[in-house]
Short mmCIF file of C-alpha atoms in Angstrom, two decimals:
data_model
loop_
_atom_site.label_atom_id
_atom_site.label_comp_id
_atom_site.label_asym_id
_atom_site.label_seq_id
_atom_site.Cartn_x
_atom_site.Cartn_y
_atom_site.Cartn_z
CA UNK A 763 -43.98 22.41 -40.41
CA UNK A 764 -44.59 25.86 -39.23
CA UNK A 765 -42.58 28.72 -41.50
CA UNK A 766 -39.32 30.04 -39.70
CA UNK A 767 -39.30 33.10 -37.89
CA UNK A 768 -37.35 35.70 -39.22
CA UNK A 769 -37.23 38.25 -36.22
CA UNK A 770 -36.37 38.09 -32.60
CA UNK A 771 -35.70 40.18 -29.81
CA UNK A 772 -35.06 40.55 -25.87
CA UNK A 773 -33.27 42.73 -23.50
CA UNK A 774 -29.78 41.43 -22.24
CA UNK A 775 -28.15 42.17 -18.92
CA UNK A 776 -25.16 43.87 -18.70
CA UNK A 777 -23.20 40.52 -18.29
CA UNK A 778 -24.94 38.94 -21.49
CA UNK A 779 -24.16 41.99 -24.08
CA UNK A 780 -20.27 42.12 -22.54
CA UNK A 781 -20.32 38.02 -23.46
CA UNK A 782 -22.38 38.00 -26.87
CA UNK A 783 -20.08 41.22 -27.72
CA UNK A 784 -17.31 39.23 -27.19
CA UNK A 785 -18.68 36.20 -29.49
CA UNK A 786 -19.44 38.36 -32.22
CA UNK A 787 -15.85 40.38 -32.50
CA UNK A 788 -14.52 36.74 -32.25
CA UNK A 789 -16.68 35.06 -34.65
CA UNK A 790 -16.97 34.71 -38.14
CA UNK A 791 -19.44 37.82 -38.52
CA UNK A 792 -19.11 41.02 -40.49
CA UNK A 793 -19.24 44.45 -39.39
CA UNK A 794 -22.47 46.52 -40.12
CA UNK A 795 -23.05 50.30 -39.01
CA UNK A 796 -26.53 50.44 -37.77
CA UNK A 797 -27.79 53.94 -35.86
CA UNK A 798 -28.02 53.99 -31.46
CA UNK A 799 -26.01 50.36 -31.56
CA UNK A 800 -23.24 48.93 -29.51
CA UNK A 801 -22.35 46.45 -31.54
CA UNK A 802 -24.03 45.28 -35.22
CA UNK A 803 -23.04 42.75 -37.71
CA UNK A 804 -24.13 40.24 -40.51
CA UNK A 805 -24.34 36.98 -39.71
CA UNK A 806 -25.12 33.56 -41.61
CA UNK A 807 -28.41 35.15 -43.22
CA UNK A 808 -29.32 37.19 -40.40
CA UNK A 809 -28.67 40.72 -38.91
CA UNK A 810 -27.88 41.06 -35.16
CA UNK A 811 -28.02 44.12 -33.86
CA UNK A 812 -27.43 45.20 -30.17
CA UNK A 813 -28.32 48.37 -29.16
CA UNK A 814 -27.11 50.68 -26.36
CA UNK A 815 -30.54 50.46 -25.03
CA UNK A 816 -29.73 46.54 -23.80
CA UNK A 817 -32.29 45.60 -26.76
CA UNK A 818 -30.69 42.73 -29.14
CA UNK A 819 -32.62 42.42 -31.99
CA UNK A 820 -31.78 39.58 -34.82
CA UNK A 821 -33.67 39.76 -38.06
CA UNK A 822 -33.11 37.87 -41.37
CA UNK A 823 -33.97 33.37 -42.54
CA UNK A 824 -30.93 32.74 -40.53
CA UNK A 825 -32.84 33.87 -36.81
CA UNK A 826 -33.91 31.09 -35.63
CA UNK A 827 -30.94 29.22 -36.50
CA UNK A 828 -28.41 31.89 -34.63
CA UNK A 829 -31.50 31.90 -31.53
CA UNK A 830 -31.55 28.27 -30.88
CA UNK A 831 -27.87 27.42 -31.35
CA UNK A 832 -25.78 30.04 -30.18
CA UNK A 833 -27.76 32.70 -28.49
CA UNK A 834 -29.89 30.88 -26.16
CA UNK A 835 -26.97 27.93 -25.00
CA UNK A 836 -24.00 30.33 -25.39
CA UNK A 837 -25.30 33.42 -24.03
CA UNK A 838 -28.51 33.33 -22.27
CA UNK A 839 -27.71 30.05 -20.79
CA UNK A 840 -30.68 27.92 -20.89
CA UNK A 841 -33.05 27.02 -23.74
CA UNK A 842 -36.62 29.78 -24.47
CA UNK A 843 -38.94 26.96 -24.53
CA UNK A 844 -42.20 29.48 -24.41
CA UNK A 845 -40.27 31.15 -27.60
CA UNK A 846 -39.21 27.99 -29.47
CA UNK A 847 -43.03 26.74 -29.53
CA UNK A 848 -43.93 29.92 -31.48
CA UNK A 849 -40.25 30.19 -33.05
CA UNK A 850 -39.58 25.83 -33.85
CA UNK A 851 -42.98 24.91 -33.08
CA UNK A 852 -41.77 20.76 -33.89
CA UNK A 853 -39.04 21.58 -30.46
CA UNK A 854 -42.00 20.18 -28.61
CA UNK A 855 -43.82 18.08 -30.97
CA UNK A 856 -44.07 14.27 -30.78
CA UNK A 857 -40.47 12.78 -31.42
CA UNK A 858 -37.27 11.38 -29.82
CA UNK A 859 -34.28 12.45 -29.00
CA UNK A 860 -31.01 10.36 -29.24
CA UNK A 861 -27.48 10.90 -27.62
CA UNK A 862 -24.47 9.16 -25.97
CA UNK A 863 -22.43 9.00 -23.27
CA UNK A 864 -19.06 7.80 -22.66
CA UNK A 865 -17.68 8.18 -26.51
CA UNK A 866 -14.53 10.03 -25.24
CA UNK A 867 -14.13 8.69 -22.03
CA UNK A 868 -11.64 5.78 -21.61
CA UNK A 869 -13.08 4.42 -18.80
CA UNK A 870 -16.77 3.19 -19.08
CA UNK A 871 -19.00 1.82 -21.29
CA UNK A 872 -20.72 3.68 -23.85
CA UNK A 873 -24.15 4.76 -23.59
CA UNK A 874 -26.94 5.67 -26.10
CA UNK A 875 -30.03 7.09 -25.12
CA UNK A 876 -33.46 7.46 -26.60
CA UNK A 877 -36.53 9.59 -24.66
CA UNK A 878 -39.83 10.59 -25.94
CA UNK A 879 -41.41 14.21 -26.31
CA UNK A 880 -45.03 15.77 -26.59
CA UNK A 881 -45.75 19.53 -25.66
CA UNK A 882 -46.85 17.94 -21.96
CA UNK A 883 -43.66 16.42 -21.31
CA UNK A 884 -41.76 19.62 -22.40
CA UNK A 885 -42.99 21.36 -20.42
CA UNK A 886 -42.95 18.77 -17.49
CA UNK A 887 -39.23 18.07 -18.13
CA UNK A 888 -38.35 22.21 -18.76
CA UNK A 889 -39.83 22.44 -14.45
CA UNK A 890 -37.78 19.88 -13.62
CA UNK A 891 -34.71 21.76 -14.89
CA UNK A 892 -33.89 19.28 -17.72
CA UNK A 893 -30.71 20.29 -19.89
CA UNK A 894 -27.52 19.53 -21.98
CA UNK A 895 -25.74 17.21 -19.30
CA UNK A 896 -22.69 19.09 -19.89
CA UNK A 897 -24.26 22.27 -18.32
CA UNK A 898 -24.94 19.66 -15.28
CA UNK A 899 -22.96 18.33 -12.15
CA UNK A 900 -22.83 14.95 -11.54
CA UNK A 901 -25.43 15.37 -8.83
CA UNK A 902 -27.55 17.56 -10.92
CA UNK A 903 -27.64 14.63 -13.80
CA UNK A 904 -28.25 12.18 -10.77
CA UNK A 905 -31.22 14.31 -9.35
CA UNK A 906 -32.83 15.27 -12.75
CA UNK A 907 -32.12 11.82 -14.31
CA UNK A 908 -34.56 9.98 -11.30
CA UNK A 909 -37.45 12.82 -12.15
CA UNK A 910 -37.10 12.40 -15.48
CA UNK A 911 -37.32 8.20 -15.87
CA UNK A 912 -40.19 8.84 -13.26
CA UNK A 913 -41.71 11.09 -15.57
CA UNK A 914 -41.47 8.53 -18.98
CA UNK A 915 -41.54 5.54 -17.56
CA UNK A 916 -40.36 2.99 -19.30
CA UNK A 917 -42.16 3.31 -22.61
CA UNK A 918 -41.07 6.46 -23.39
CA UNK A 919 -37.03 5.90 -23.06
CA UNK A 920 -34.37 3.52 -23.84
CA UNK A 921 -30.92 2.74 -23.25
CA UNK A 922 -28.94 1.19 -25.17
CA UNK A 923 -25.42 0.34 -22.38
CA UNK A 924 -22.43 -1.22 -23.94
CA UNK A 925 -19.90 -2.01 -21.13
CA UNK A 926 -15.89 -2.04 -21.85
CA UNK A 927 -16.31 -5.96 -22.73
CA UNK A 928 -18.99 -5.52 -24.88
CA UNK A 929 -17.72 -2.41 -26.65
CA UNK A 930 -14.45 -4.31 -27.22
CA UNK A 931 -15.89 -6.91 -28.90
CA UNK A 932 -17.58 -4.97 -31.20
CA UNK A 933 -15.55 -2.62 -31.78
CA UNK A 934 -12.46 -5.47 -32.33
CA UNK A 935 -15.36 -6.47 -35.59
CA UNK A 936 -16.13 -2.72 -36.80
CA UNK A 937 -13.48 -1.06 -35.88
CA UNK A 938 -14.98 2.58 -36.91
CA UNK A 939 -16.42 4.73 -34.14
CA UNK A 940 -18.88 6.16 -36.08
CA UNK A 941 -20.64 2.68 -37.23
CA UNK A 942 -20.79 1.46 -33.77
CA UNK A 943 -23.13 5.03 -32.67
CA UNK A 944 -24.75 4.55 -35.37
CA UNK A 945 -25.65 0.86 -34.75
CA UNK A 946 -25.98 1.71 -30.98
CA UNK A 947 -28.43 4.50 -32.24
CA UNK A 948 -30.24 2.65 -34.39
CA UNK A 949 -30.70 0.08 -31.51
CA UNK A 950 -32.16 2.99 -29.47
CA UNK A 951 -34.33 3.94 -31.51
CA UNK A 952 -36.06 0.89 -32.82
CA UNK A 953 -36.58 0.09 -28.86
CA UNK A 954 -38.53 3.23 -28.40
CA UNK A 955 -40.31 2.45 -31.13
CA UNK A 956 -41.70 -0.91 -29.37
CA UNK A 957 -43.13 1.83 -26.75
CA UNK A 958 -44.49 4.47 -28.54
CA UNK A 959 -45.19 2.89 -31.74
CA UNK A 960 -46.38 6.36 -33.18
CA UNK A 961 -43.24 8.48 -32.74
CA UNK A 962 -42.66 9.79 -35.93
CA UNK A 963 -39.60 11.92 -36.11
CA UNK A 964 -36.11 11.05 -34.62
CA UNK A 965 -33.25 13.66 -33.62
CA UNK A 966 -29.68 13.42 -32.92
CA UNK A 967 -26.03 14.49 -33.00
CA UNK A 968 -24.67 15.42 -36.06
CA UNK A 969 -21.38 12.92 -35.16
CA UNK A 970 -21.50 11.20 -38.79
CA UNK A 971 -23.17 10.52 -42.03
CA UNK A 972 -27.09 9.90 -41.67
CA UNK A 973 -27.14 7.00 -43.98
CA UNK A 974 -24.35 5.06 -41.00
CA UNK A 975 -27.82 5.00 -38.52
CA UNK A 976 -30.32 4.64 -41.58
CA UNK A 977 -28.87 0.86 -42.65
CA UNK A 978 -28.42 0.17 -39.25
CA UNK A 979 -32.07 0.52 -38.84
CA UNK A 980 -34.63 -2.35 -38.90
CA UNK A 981 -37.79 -2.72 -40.83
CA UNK A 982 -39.54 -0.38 -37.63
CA UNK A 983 -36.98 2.03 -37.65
CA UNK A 984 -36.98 3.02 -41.61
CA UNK A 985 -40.19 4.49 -41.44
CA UNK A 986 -39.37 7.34 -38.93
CA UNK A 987 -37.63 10.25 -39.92
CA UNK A 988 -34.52 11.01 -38.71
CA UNK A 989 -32.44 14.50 -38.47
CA UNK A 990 -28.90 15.27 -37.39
CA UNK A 991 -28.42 18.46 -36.33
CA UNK A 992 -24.90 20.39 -34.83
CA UNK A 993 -25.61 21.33 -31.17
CA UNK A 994 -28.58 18.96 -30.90
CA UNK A 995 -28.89 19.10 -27.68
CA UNK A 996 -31.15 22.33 -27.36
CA UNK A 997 -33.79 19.98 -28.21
CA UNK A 998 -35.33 18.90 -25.35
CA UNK A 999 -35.59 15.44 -26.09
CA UNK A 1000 -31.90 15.31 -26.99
CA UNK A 1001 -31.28 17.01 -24.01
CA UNK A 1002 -33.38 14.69 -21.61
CA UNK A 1003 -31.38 11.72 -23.88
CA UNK A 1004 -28.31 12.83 -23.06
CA UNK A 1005 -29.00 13.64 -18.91
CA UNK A 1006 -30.75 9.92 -19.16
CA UNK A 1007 -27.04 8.63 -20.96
CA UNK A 1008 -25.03 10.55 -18.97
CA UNK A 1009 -26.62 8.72 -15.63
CA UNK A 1010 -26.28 5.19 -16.82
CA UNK A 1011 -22.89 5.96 -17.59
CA UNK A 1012 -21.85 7.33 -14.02
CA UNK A 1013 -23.43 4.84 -12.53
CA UNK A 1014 -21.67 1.94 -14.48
CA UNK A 1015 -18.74 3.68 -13.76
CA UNK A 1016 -19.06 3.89 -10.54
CA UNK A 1017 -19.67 0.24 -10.39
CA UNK A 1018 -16.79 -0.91 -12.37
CA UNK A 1019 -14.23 1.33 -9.99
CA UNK A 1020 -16.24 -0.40 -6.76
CA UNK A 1021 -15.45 -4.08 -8.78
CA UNK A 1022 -11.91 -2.93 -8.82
CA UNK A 1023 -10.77 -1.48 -5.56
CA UNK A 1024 -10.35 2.38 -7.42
CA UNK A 1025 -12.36 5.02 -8.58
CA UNK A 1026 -12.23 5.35 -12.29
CA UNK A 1027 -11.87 8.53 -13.86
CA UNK A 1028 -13.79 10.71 -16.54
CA UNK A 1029 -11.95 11.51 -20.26
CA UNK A 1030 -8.72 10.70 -21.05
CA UNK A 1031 -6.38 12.73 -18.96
CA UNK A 1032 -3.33 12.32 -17.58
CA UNK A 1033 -4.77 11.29 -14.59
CA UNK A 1034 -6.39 8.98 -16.20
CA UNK A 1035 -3.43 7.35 -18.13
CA UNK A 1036 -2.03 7.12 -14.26
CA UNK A 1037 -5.02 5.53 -12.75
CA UNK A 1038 -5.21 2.69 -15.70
CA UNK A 1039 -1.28 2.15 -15.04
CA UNK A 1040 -1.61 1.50 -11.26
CA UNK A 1041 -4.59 -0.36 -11.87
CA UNK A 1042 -2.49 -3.32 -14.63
CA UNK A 1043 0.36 -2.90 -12.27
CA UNK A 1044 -2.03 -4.39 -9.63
CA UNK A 1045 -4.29 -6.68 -11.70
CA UNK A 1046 -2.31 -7.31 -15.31
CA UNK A 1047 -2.67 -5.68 -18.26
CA UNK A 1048 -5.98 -7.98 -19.15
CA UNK A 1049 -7.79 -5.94 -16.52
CA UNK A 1050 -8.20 -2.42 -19.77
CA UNK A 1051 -10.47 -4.93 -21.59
CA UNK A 1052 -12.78 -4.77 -18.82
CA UNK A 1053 -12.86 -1.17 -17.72
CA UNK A 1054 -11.69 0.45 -20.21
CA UNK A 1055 -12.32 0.79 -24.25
CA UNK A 1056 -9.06 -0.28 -25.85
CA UNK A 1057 -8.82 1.24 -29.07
CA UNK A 1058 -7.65 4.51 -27.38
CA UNK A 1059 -4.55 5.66 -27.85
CA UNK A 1060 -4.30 5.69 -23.70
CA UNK A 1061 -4.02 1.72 -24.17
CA UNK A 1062 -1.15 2.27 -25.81
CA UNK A 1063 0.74 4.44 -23.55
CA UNK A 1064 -0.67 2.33 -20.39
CA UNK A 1065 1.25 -0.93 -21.99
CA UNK A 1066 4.18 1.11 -22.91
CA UNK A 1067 4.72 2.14 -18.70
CA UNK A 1068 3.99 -1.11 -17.94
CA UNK A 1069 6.19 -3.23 -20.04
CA UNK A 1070 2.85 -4.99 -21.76
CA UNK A 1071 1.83 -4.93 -25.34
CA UNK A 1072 -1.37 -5.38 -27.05
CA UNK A 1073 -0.92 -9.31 -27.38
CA UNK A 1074 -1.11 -9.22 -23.74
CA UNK A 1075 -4.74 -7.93 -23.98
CA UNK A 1076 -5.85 -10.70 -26.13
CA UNK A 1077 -8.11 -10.49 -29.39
CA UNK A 1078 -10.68 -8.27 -27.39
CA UNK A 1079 -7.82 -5.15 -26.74
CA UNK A 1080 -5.93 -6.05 -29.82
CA UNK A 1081 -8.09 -3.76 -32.44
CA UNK A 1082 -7.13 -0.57 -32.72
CA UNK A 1083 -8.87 2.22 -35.23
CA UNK A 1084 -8.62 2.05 -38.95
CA UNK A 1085 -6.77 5.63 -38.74
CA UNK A 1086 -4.22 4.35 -36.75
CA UNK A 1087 -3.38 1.09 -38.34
CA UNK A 1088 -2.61 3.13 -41.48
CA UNK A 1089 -0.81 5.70 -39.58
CA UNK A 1090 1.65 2.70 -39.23
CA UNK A 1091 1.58 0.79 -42.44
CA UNK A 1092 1.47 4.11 -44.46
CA UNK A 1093 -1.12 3.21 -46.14
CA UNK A 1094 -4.72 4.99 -46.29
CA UNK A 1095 -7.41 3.57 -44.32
CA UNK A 1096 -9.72 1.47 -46.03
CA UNK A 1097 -12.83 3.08 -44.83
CA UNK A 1098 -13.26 7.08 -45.36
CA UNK A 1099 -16.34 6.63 -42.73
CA UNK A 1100 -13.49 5.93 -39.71
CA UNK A 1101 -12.97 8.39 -37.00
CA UNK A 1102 -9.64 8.70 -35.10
CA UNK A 1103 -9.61 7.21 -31.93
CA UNK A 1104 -9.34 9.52 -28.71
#
């Protein structure tokens, strides 16, 4: 692995210095007087510096880590892939990139992704304007997501789709958010494996402990490394993961509202909540367990309108998170891995 780079620097519009002035007066960064400079502070380990001239300059161990996860996504808006090969030269070498779709939506499955990287399909996938799928449209994740399975094939991604059913019943024998990605992950990645037996380096969300996807890994899987990182998705296989995830999951829900005379909704809005109402008005309350993942707290509120309760949703809706269940006995949950439920 190449040392880190300790110095960077580029010339910001006028709109980019007003925005990454505003980030660093809001963030958690201290004030430093440096000579000719708008704005200077300390950072995590680093200097930034921006001068009047439009040149930012960031110097210290912590550069590349301040470049690659808040500069480049929250200010210059896209990710330096010409600067990351000589800055992170292993952004473009051989490995896989995992993410999901779907984990905070109600309606939907829940979709985990796995796509494969060299420096020939970074580049590839950086001209065909692949990105974070929540800097995309839905078209633009429709577009880019044919190119890109055109691109791998079917060796070199994986997806891992767990409709409402499906989730339901696993969830109903987990019951912990966190254990199901990390099953669904390890799934993914033991299924890329099968097509590019050589990968050797895994990378993914930070959403949990590591060890949750390292013992849900098979005999395959436990000889690749694997790193969690916050804001993953500036790696480019991450990033092509979660445009690949993203697709499934609009198209499955797309499919599901089609099934049942509506169109289902993203997240867990309001709107939401009134959609999944009308929709067990029409059908019966047995209709969440197949659009919808019942452990939310939406479930709840949808019965509650309607008159129904849980037992009405049989043993498949019935589960509900760890957190919650204690929230009502008063007791603590019995797992410290469990995640709230949206």
């Amino acid at each position: 692995m190449a040392t880190p780079r300790t110095s960077y620097g580029c010339t910001l519009t006028e709109p980019q210095r007003e925005k990454l002035i505003a980030l660093l007066e809001a963030g958690n960064y201290r004030p430093a007087s440096v000579p000719h400079t708008i704005i200077a502070v300390d950072g995590s380990n680093c200097r930034i510096n921006l001068y009047k001239s439009g040149k930012l300059l960031v110097q210290g161990k912590g550069t590349e880590d301040f470049v690659v996860f808040t500069l480049e996504p929250e200010i210059l808006g896209r990710a330096e892939l010409g600067y990351e090969k000589i800055l992170k030269p292993e952004a473009t070498a051989p490995h896989m990139g995992i993410d999901e779709s779907g984990k905070g939506d109600f309606f939907g499955p829940l979709v985990v992704a796995a796509a494969y990287v060299d420096p020939t399909l970074a580049k590839a996938m950086e001209q065909i304007g692949v990105k974070d799928c929540k800097k995309l449209s839905d078209k633009q994740v429709f577009a880019i997501g044919a190119r890109l399975r055109a691109l791998l094939g079917t060796n070199r991604y994986k997806l891992v789709t767990l409709p409402p059913e499906t989730y339901n019943r696993l969830y109903a024998k987990i019951r912990n958010v966190n254990r199901l990605l990390a099953w669904a992950h390890a799934r993914a990645i033991e299924d890329l494996l099968t097509g590019v037996p050589s990968c050797p380096r895994a990378v993914a969300d930070q959403f949990g402990a590591a060890h949750l996807i390292k013992r849900s890994l098979m005999k395959k899987g436990r000889e690749i490394t694997l790193e969690q990182h916050h804001k993953a998705e500036s790696d480019i296989a991450v990033a092509a993961a979660s445009v690949l995830a993203r697709e499934q999951f609009l198209l499955i829900l797309q499919r599901l509202g089609k099934l049942h005379g509506t169109t289902l909704l993203k997240g867990a809005s309001d709107a939401v909540r009134q959609t999944a109402i009308d929709l067990v008005r029409a059908k019966g309350p047995g209709v969440l367990v197949s659009v919808a993942k019942c452990h939310f707290r939406t479930t709840d509120a949808v019965l509650a309108a309607t008159g129904a309760s849980r037992a009405d949703l049989g043993e498949l809706g019935a589960a509900v998170s760890r957190h919650a269940e204690a929230e009502k006995t008063g007791k603590p949950p019995a797992d410290d891995d469990d995640t709230r439920a949206p």
